[in-house]
Amino acid sequence: MSHSVIEKWDKIQALLRDESDISKISYKTFLENLEPIRVQDNTIIIKTDDEIGRDYIERKYSKSIIIAIREIVGEIYNIKFMLPSEIAKEKKKVSNKKIPTNNNNEYNGLNSRYTFDTFVVGNNNKLAHAAALAVAESPAEAYNPLFIYGGVGLGKTHLMHSIAHFILSENSESKVLYVSSEKFTNELIKSIRDDKNEEFRQKYRNIDVLLVDDIQFIAGKERTQEEFFHTFNTLYEAKKQIIISSDRPPKEIETLEERLRSRFEWGLIADIQPPDFETRMAILQKRAEMEHLNLPNDVIQYVATNIKSNIRELEGGINKIIAYSTLVHKDLTKELAEDALKDLITPEKDKEITPQFILEIVAEHYNINPADIVSKKRPREIAYPRQIVMYLSRTLTDLSLPKIGQILGKRDHTTIIHGYEKISKDIQKDSAFKNTIEILTKKITGK
């Protein structure tokens, strides 16, 4: 079986041998001949020939092995030691068991940890989560297609896997196919080369749910777009659910055929933004709870404060801290976390705050184009963020009112005063809005 743990086993062994506190003689006696067989439900099956020493290995070295795996692979797994005779017996049992028709390799691509239960909902992903849940509960009835977009490591794949798991848990006979756009393209090329076009089409069109990750990579590939267009139409007309993810909305995918772009916009488009501080805290607390990690709150707060870009890096930071704590035999403290992450987190110098920077932060928060804020457009969804920029520019910079007005589309200084006063009054009247201003201020100042 091809799996990152198995592929990187030599590196895991090297870490145990050279950088852990395990003596050379103990490593050679107990660990050198361990062999990973497969990964099943987030558990790594490891073969050991030592029937007498198995219990000792499990008791004495399991934690070190789990830490080494986490350090090399970046994920946490359970481990189970088995003897060759037990593995052979299990294989025989599996070979005699009748496999359901829908239990093929396509479903095994799902990560068992990516479920709705383990997904942390925050302001950054509320719409995408609600839409995903609605689709899972009523495939092809709620939103079809469902198009989820956002940056790397923000949870798009987690939501897609959650939908697949939920549908299969409700009906194990459902034909659910999860695939990356790259795999779709590669399989199409292979089917053309081997003259198996019909087989390819049957695979992708004779299903109940199709989930395609990173659809942006089919842009510019004419034959792939042609095939996906017909696959989409076949499934849609048969009232089958389609879920698509991308790093950007359909209208921003260059060289995507217009007929595909319009179809991607038929259903619901939901975005996922980087998590705010509270959501980052919740993600790390959930992770600690799920994996029974004793993480002090100040350690979680340190990581959540300093790693802001995406969830993958957030969890990678925690992995590194735990591994470092184990290797140096020190308790998990904020000081240890700072030491473990010193190559990832550099102390921020006091950055110059400019109206342009404030404008970008506010535009990102309200999901509007920065150019619209400095334009003459007057709809409330643009005018109000513009007034927020005026307020924050006056409170966070030393620039004169005419200078701020000049930067914000050559506006008169009296307009800046009006915007400042309007936001000041709203802060006094509305505690939720006051909280929004505080969040924006933290994003801008980094404090």
Short mmCIF file of C-alpha atoms in Angstrom, two decimals:
data_model
loop_
_atom_site.label_atom_id
_atom_site.label_comp_id
_atom_site.label_asym_id
_atom_site.label_seq_id
_atom_site.Cartn_x
_atom_site.Cartn_y
_atom_site.Cartn_z
CA MET A 1 0.00 0.00 0.00
CA SER A 2 1.28 3.45 -0.89
CA HIS A 3 1.03 5.73 2.15
CA SER A 4 3.23 8.55 3.39
CA VAL A 5 4.02 6.71 6.66
CA ILE A 6 5.18 3.63 4.78
CA GLU A 7 7.06 5.66 2.16
CA LYS A 8 8.89 7.60 4.89
CA TRP A 9 9.53 4.71 7.26
CA ASP A 10 13.31 4.88 6.71
CA LYS A 11 13.29 8.52 7.89
CA ILE A 12 11.16 7.60 10.91
CA GLN A 13 13.61 4.83 11.79
CA ALA A 14 16.55 7.20 11.37
CA LEU A 15 14.95 9.68 13.77
CA LEU A 16 14.39 6.93 16.36
CA ARG A 17 17.96 5.69 15.93
CA ASP A 18 19.86 8.97 15.83
CA GLU A 19 17.84 11.70 17.56
CA SER A 20 15.79 10.07 20.31
CA ASP A 21 16.85 9.00 23.79
CA ILE A 22 16.71 5.31 22.80
CA SER A 23 20.10 3.66 23.21
CA LYS A 24 21.80 2.11 20.17
CA ILE A 25 21.60 -1.38 21.65
CA SER A 26 17.87 -1.00 22.48
CA TYR A 27 17.14 0.31 19.00
CA LYS A 28 18.99 -2.59 17.37
CA THR A 29 17.36 -5.16 19.65
CA PHE A 30 13.74 -4.00 19.57
CA LEU A 31 13.08 -1.45 16.82
CA GLU A 32 15.38 -2.01 13.87
CA ASN A 33 13.30 -4.78 12.30
CA LEU A 34 9.87 -3.26 12.81
CA GLU A 35 7.99 -3.01 9.51
CA PRO A 36 4.84 -0.99 8.72
CA ILE A 37 2.30 -3.13 6.88
CA ARG A 38 -0.63 -0.81 6.27
CA VAL A 39 -2.60 2.14 7.61
CA GLN A 40 -6.16 1.33 8.62
CA ASP A 41 -8.63 3.79 10.21
CA ASN A 42 -5.81 6.08 11.35
CA THR A 43 -3.92 3.15 12.91
CA ILE A 44 -0.56 1.95 11.59
CA ILE A 45 -0.20 -1.83 11.65
CA ILE A 46 3.45 -2.63 12.44
CA LYS A 47 4.89 -6.11 12.05
CA THR A 48 7.24 -7.47 14.72
CA ASP A 49 8.80 -10.95 14.70
CA ASP A 50 9.42 -10.80 18.43
CA GLU A 51 6.48 -12.52 20.14
CA ILE A 52 8.09 -12.32 23.58
CA GLY A 53 9.19 -8.71 23.25
CA ARG A 54 6.02 -7.35 21.63
CA ASP A 55 4.38 -6.28 24.89
CA TYR A 56 7.62 -4.67 26.05
CA ILE A 57 7.99 -2.75 22.76
CA GLU A 58 4.39 -1.58 22.99
CA ARG A 59 4.76 -0.47 26.61
CA LYS A 60 8.23 1.05 26.37
CA TYR A 61 8.52 2.50 22.85
CA SER A 62 5.01 3.24 21.49
CA LYS A 63 5.12 6.89 22.52
CA SER A 64 8.55 7.44 20.93
CA ILE A 65 7.40 5.82 17.69
CA ILE A 66 4.21 7.93 17.57
CA ILE A 67 6.25 11.11 18.17
CA ALA A 68 8.74 10.18 15.43
CA ILE A 69 5.90 9.53 12.97
CA ARG A 70 4.33 12.87 13.86
CA GLU A 71 7.64 14.67 13.37
CA ILE A 72 8.32 13.14 9.92
CA VAL A 73 4.80 12.87 8.48
CA GLY A 74 3.13 15.78 10.27
CA GLU A 75 0.12 13.79 11.48
CA ILE A 76 -0.76 11.78 14.57
CA TYR A 77 -1.51 8.05 14.23
CA ASN A 78 -2.22 5.20 16.61
CA ILE A 79 -0.04 2.12 16.25
CA LYS A 80 -0.73 -1.60 16.61
CA PHE A 81 1.94 -4.32 16.71
CA MET A 82 1.14 -7.65 15.04
CA LEU A 83 3.01 -10.92 14.55
CA PRO A 84 3.45 -12.42 11.04
CA SER A 85 1.03 -15.25 11.95
CA GLU A 86 -1.66 -12.74 12.98
CA ILE A 87 -1.20 -10.74 9.78
CA ALA A 88 -1.47 -13.91 7.67
CA LYS A 89 -4.63 -14.99 9.53
CA GLU A 90 -6.18 -11.56 9.01
CA LYS A 91 -5.37 -11.59 5.29
CA LYS A 92 -7.04 -14.98 4.93
CA LYS A 93 -10.15 -13.73 6.74
CA VAL A 94 -10.34 -10.68 4.45
CA SER A 95 -9.86 -12.73 1.28
CA ASN A 96 -12.76 -15.02 2.27
CA LYS A 97 -15.05 -12.10 3.03
CA LYS A 98 -17.43 -10.92 0.33
CA ILE A 99 -16.58 -7.32 -0.53
CA PRO A 100 -19.54 -4.97 -1.19
CA THR A 101 -19.70 -3.72 -4.76
CA ASN A 102 -19.17 -0.12 -3.70
CA ASN A 103 -16.19 -0.82 -1.43
CA ASN A 104 -13.45 -0.04 -3.92
CA ASN A 105 -10.27 1.98 -3.76
CA GLU A 106 -12.06 5.21 -4.64
CA TYR A 107 -13.67 5.36 -1.21
CA ASN A 108 -10.41 4.53 0.59
CA GLY A 109 -9.08 7.93 -0.43
CA LEU A 110 -11.22 9.46 2.33
CA ASN A 111 -9.51 10.52 5.54
CA SER A 112 -11.36 8.95 8.47
CA ARG A 113 -10.59 11.99 10.65
CA TYR A 114 -12.24 14.45 8.27
CA THR A 115 -15.83 14.45 9.51
CA PHE A 116 -18.36 17.09 10.51
CA ASP A 117 -17.73 16.19 14.17
CA THR A 118 -14.06 17.19 13.91
CA PHE A 119 -14.66 20.34 11.85
CA VAL A 120 -14.44 23.56 13.89
CA VAL A 121 -16.99 26.15 12.76
CA GLY A 122 -16.07 29.84 12.95
CA ASN A 123 -16.99 33.12 11.29
CA ASN A 124 -14.54 32.27 8.51
CA ASN A 125 -16.31 29.10 7.37
CA LYS A 126 -19.88 29.28 8.70
CA LEU A 127 -21.59 29.45 5.29
CA ALA A 128 -19.45 26.71 3.73
CA HIS A 129 -20.09 24.40 6.70
CA ALA A 130 -23.86 25.00 6.65
CA ALA A 131 -24.01 24.40 2.90
CA ALA A 132 -21.91 21.23 3.16
CA LEU A 133 -24.17 19.86 5.88
CA ALA A 134 -27.29 20.67 3.86
CA VAL A 135 -25.85 18.87 0.83
CA ALA A 136 -24.86 15.85 2.93
CA GLU A 137 -28.35 15.58 4.42
CA SER A 138 -30.17 16.05 1.08
CA PRO A 139 -27.86 15.24 -1.86
CA ALA A 140 -28.88 16.89 -5.16
CA GLU A 141 -31.77 18.68 -3.43
CA ALA A 142 -30.16 21.52 -1.49
CA TYR A 143 -27.36 23.06 -3.58
CA ASN A 144 -26.14 21.49 -6.80
CA PRO A 145 -23.36 21.98 -7.53
CA LEU A 146 -21.78 23.12 -4.26
CA PHE A 147 -18.64 25.12 -5.05
CA ILE A 148 -16.30 25.72 -2.08
CA TYR A 149 -13.29 27.98 -2.50
CA GLY A 150 -10.49 29.27 -0.28
CA GLY A 151 -6.74 29.26 0.22
CA VAL A 152 -4.50 26.29 0.95
CA GLY A 153 -5.02 24.50 4.27
CA LEU A 154 -8.27 26.21 5.27
CA GLY A 155 -10.52 23.13 5.41
CA LYS A 156 -11.99 22.67 1.92
CA THR A 157 -10.88 19.04 1.70
CA HIS A 158 -12.03 18.41 5.28
CA LEU A 159 -15.54 19.57 4.37
CA MET A 160 -15.62 17.51 1.18
CA HIS A 161 -14.57 14.35 3.03
CA SER A 162 -17.14 15.15 5.73
CA ILE A 163 -19.90 15.22 3.11
CA ALA A 164 -18.75 11.88 1.69
CA HIS A 165 -18.54 10.21 5.11
CA PHE A 166 -21.98 11.50 6.11
CA ILE A 167 -23.65 10.27 2.91
CA LEU A 168 -22.00 6.84 3.19
CA SER A 169 -22.98 6.58 6.85
CA GLU A 170 -26.61 7.24 5.91
CA ASN A 171 -26.54 4.87 2.94
CA SER A 172 -23.56 2.55 2.54
CA GLU A 173 -24.76 1.61 -0.95
CA SER A 174 -24.31 5.16 -2.26
CA LYS A 175 -21.70 5.44 -4.97
CA VAL A 176 -19.50 8.28 -3.77
CA LEU A 177 -16.40 9.24 -5.71
CA TYR A 178 -13.81 11.70 -4.36
CA VAL A 179 -10.99 12.68 -6.72
CA SER A 180 -8.53 15.50 -7.33
CA SER A 181 -8.73 17.27 -10.68
CA GLU A 182 -5.18 16.08 -11.32
CA LYS A 183 -6.25 12.45 -10.90
CA PHE A 184 -9.26 13.04 -13.16
CA THR A 185 -6.92 14.43 -15.83
CA ASN A 186 -4.37 11.60 -15.45
CA GLU A 187 -7.06 8.92 -15.67
CA LEU A 188 -8.53 10.60 -18.75
CA ILE A 189 -5.10 10.62 -20.44
CA LYS A 190 -4.61 6.94 -19.57
CA SER A 191 -8.05 6.03 -20.91
CA ILE A 192 -7.27 7.78 -24.21
CA ARG A 193 -3.87 6.07 -24.43
CA ASP A 194 -5.29 2.62 -23.64
CA ASP A 195 -8.44 3.13 -25.72
CA LYS A 196 -10.68 2.78 -22.64
CA ASN A 197 -12.77 5.93 -22.94
CA GLU A 198 -16.04 4.13 -22.24
CA GLU A 199 -14.65 2.56 -19.08
CA PHE A 200 -13.53 6.00 -17.88
CA ARG A 201 -16.95 7.49 -18.57
CA GLN A 202 -18.77 4.68 -16.79
CA LYS A 203 -16.62 5.21 -13.72
CA TYR A 204 -17.32 8.94 -13.47
CA ARG A 205 -20.90 9.05 -14.72
CA ASN A 206 -22.42 6.01 -13.04
CA ILE A 207 -22.24 7.40 -9.48
CA ASP A 208 -24.44 9.22 -6.97
CA VAL A 209 -22.00 11.83 -5.67
CA LEU A 210 -18.91 13.30 -7.33
CA LEU A 211 -16.44 15.37 -5.30
CA VAL A 212 -13.62 17.06 -7.23
CA ASP A 213 -10.82 18.83 -5.35
CA ASP A 214 -8.77 21.71 -6.81
CA ILE A 215 -10.82 22.11 -9.98
CA GLN A 216 -8.70 25.16 -10.96
CA PHE A 217 -6.07 22.79 -12.36
CA ILE A 218 -8.27 21.76 -15.31
CA ALA A 219 -8.12 25.35 -16.61
CA GLY A 220 -6.31 25.49 -19.94
CA LYS A 221 -6.65 21.73 -20.51
CA GLU A 222 -9.11 21.57 -23.40
CA ARG A 223 -9.73 17.81 -23.53
CA THR A 224 -10.10 17.58 -19.73
CA GLN A 225 -12.58 20.46 -19.71
CA GLU A 226 -14.52 18.85 -22.55
CA GLU A 227 -14.77 15.54 -20.68
CA PHE A 228 -15.64 17.18 -17.38
CA PHE A 229 -18.33 19.28 -19.07
CA HIS A 230 -20.11 16.14 -20.31
CA THR A 231 -19.57 14.36 -16.98
CA PHE A 232 -21.09 17.33 -15.16
CA ASN A 233 -24.10 17.43 -17.49
CA THR A 234 -24.75 13.69 -17.21
CA LEU A 235 -24.69 13.76 -13.41
CA TYR A 236 -26.64 16.99 -13.07
CA GLU A 237 -29.41 15.83 -15.41
CA ALA A 238 -29.62 12.54 -13.49
CA LYS A 239 -30.05 14.56 -10.26
CA LYS A 240 -26.74 13.41 -8.80
CA GLN A 241 -24.80 15.63 -6.38
CA ILE A 242 -21.64 17.45 -7.50
CA ILE A 243 -19.24 19.13 -5.04
CA ILE A 244 -16.27 21.11 -6.30
CA SER A 245 -13.42 22.90 -4.54
CA SER A 246 -10.98 25.51 -5.78
CA ASP A 247 -8.55 28.10 -4.50
CA ARG A 248 -10.63 30.87 -6.11
CA PRO A 249 -14.23 31.52 -7.28
CA PRO A 250 -15.24 30.40 -10.81
CA LYS A 251 -15.13 33.92 -12.24
CA GLU A 252 -11.44 34.22 -11.28
CA ILE A 253 -10.25 30.93 -12.82
CA GLU A 254 -8.47 32.08 -15.96
CA THR A 255 -8.72 29.98 -19.16
CA LEU A 256 -11.72 28.10 -17.76
CA GLU A 257 -14.32 27.58 -20.48
CA GLU A 258 -17.34 29.85 -20.09
CA ARG A 259 -19.79 26.94 -20.30
CA LEU A 260 -18.09 25.30 -17.29
CA ARG A 261 -17.84 28.58 -15.40
CA SER A 262 -21.58 29.18 -15.76
CA ARG A 263 -22.39 25.64 -14.58
CA PHE A 264 -20.18 26.00 -11.52
CA GLU A 265 -22.29 29.05 -10.64
CA TRP A 266 -25.63 27.23 -10.95
CA GLY A 267 -25.71 26.12 -7.32
CA LEU A 268 -24.13 27.76 -4.29
CA ILE A 269 -20.65 29.28 -4.08
CA ALA A 270 -19.27 29.36 -0.53
CA ASP A 271 -15.88 30.67 0.53
CA ILE A 272 -13.61 29.81 3.45
CA GLN A 273 -11.40 32.56 4.85
CA PRO A 274 -8.36 32.21 7.14
CA PRO A 275 -9.54 31.55 10.72
CA ASP A 276 -9.67 34.44 13.17
CA PHE A 277 -7.94 34.24 16.56
CA GLU A 278 -10.93 32.72 18.38
CA THR A 279 -11.37 30.03 15.72
CA ARG A 280 -7.65 29.23 15.75
CA MET A 281 -7.87 28.76 19.53
CA ALA A 282 -10.92 26.50 19.11
CA ILE A 283 -9.19 24.41 16.42
CA LEU A 284 -6.18 23.76 18.66
CA GLN A 285 -8.36 23.03 21.70
CA LYS A 286 -10.40 20.56 19.63
CA ARG A 287 -7.22 18.89 18.42
CA ALA A 288 -5.91 18.56 21.99
CA GLU A 289 -9.24 17.13 23.16
CA MET A 290 -9.46 14.59 20.31
CA GLU A 291 -5.94 13.30 20.77
CA HIS A 292 -5.82 13.55 24.57
CA LEU A 293 -2.97 16.06 24.47
CA ASN A 294 -2.24 17.99 27.64
CA LEU A 295 -1.63 21.40 26.08
CA PRO A 296 -1.47 24.37 28.48
CA ASN A 297 -3.71 27.25 27.46
CA ASP A 298 -0.81 29.70 27.16
CA VAL A 299 0.88 27.36 24.65
CA ILE A 300 -2.31 27.16 22.58
CA GLN A 301 -2.66 30.94 22.78
CA TYR A 302 0.97 31.47 21.69
CA VAL A 303 0.51 29.27 18.61
CA ALA A 304 -2.89 30.79 17.74
CA THR A 305 -1.47 34.31 18.04
CA ASN A 306 1.59 33.72 15.89
CA ILE A 307 0.48 31.26 13.20
CA LYS A 308 -2.36 32.88 11.28
CA SER A 309 -2.20 31.74 7.67
CA ASN A 310 -3.98 28.38 7.68
CA ILE A 311 -5.02 25.35 9.72
CA ARG A 312 -2.35 23.07 8.29
CA GLU A 313 0.45 25.32 9.55
CA LEU A 314 -1.38 25.79 12.84
CA GLU A 315 -1.49 22.03 13.50
CA GLY A 316 2.06 21.64 12.17
CA GLY A 317 3.19 24.10 14.85
CA ILE A 318 1.56 22.01 17.59
CA ASN A 319 3.12 18.82 16.16
CA LYS A 320 6.54 20.42 16.29
CA ILE A 321 6.11 21.61 19.89
CA ILE A 322 4.99 18.16 21.11
CA ALA A 323 7.82 16.39 19.29
CA TYR A 324 10.36 18.89 20.63
CA SER A 325 9.04 18.47 24.18
CA THR A 326 9.44 14.70 23.95
CA LEU A 327 12.90 14.80 22.41
CA VAL A 328 14.36 17.26 24.94
CA HIS A 329 12.46 15.75 27.91
CA LYS A 330 10.91 19.03 29.02
CA ASP A 331 7.38 19.97 30.02
CA LEU A 332 5.15 21.80 27.57
CA THR A 333 5.46 25.48 28.44
CA LYS A 334 5.18 28.72 26.52
CA GLU A 335 8.97 29.12 26.75
CA LEU A 336 9.47 25.68 25.21
CA ALA A 337 6.94 26.53 22.47
CA GLU A 338 8.86 29.71 21.64
CA ASP A 339 12.07 27.71 21.40
CA ALA A 340 10.49 24.96 19.27
CA LEU A 341 8.99 27.42 16.81
CA LYS A 342 11.81 29.97 16.65
CA ASP A 343 12.57 29.04 13.03
CA LEU A 344 8.89 29.47 12.07
CA ILE A 345 8.02 32.57 14.08
CA THR A 346 10.21 35.63 13.98
CA PRO A 347 9.46 38.55 16.30
CA GLU A 348 7.52 41.17 14.37
CA LYS A 349 9.12 44.56 14.16
CA ASP A 350 6.76 47.44 14.65
CA LYS A 351 5.43 47.88 11.15
CA GLU A 352 4.39 51.19 9.69
CA ILE A 353 0.62 51.41 9.55
CA THR A 354 -0.66 53.16 6.45
CA PRO A 355 -4.17 53.90 5.14
CA GLN A 356 -3.38 51.58 2.23
CA PHE A 357 -2.66 48.70 4.61
CA ILE A 358 -5.80 49.49 6.63
CA LEU A 359 -7.80 49.58 3.41
CA GLU A 360 -6.56 46.11 2.41
CA ILE A 361 -7.39 44.60 5.82
CA VAL A 362 -10.91 46.10 5.84
CA ALA A 363 -11.55 45.04 2.23
CA GLU A 364 -10.46 41.48 3.05
CA HIS A 365 -12.68 41.41 6.15
CA TYR A 366 -15.76 42.50 4.20
CA ASN A 367 -14.83 40.46 1.12
CA ILE A 368 -14.86 43.43 -1.25
CA ASN A 369 -12.36 44.80 -3.74
CA PRO A 370 -9.98 47.46 -2.28
CA ALA A 371 -10.45 49.45 -5.49
CA ASP A 372 -14.17 49.78 -4.72
CA ILE A 373 -13.40 51.48 -1.40
CA VAL A 374 -11.46 54.30 -3.08
CA SER A 375 -13.98 54.52 -5.94
CA LYS A 376 -17.01 56.80 -6.13
CA LYS A 377 -19.41 53.86 -5.58
CA ARG A 378 -22.00 54.58 -2.88
CA PRO A 379 -23.90 51.35 -2.03
CA ARG A 380 -23.91 50.74 1.74
CA GLU A 381 -21.88 47.52 1.43
CA ILE A 382 -19.03 49.67 0.07
CA ALA A 383 -19.67 53.05 1.71
CA TYR A 384 -19.72 51.65 5.25
CA PRO A 385 -16.36 49.81 5.01
CA ARG A 386 -15.00 53.03 3.46
CA GLN A 387 -16.05 54.95 6.59
CA ILE A 388 -14.41 52.26 8.75
CA VAL A 389 -11.16 52.85 6.83
CA MET A 390 -11.52 56.58 7.52
CA TYR A 391 -12.05 55.94 11.24
CA LEU A 392 -9.14 53.50 11.57
CA SER A 393 -6.82 55.70 9.48
CA ARG A 394 -7.49 58.60 11.82
CA THR A 395 -7.06 56.57 15.03
CA LEU A 396 -4.09 54.40 14.00
CA THR A 397 -1.97 56.82 11.95
CA ASP A 398 -0.57 60.32 12.41
CA LEU A 399 -1.57 61.45 8.92
CA SER A 400 -3.54 64.65 8.47
CA LEU A 401 -7.19 64.51 7.38
CA PRO A 402 -6.42 65.97 3.91
CA LYS A 403 -3.71 63.32 3.42
CA ILE A 404 -6.09 60.49 4.39
CA GLY A 405 -8.71 61.96 2.04
CA GLN A 406 -6.16 62.13 -0.78
CA ILE A 407 -5.31 58.43 -0.39
CA LEU A 408 -8.99 57.44 -0.19
CA GLY A 409 -9.95 58.61 -3.66
CA LYS A 410 -9.16 62.33 -3.31
CA ARG A 411 -11.94 62.92 -0.79
CA ASP A 412 -12.43 66.19 1.08
CA HIS A 413 -11.25 66.31 4.71
CA THR A 414 -14.84 67.03 5.84
CA THR A 415 -15.85 63.65 4.37
CA ILE A 416 -13.18 61.99 6.50
CA ILE A 417 -14.46 63.77 9.63
CA HIS A 418 -18.03 62.67 8.85
CA GLY A 419 -16.90 59.05 8.37
CA TYR A 420 -14.92 59.12 11.61
CA GLU A 421 -17.84 60.53 13.60
CA LYS A 422 -20.33 58.09 12.09
CA ILE A 423 -18.23 55.05 13.07
CA SER A 424 -17.49 56.51 16.53
CA LYS A 425 -21.24 56.78 17.23
CA ASP A 426 -21.92 53.25 15.94
CA ILE A 427 -19.22 51.84 18.22
CA GLN A 428 -20.95 53.43 21.20
CA LYS A 429 -24.37 52.06 20.22
CA ASP A 430 -23.49 48.54 19.00
CA SER A 431 -21.30 46.19 21.07
CA ALA A 432 -21.06 43.63 18.23
CA PHE A 433 -19.80 46.33 15.87
CA LYS A 434 -17.38 47.52 18.56
CA ASN A 435 -16.01 43.97 18.65
CA THR A 436 -15.58 44.04 14.85
CA ILE A 437 -13.53 47.24 15.10
CA GLU A 438 -11.39 45.66 17.83
CA ILE A 439 -10.76 42.60 15.64
CA LEU A 440 -9.77 44.81 12.69
CA THR A 441 -7.48 46.86 14.94
CA LYS A 442 -5.72 43.69 16.13
CA LYS A 443 -5.26 42.52 12.54
CA ILE A 444 -3.79 45.87 11.55
CA THR A 445 -1.49 46.40 14.54
CA GLY A 446 -0.65 42.73 15.11
CA LYS A 447 -1.24 43.29 18.84
#
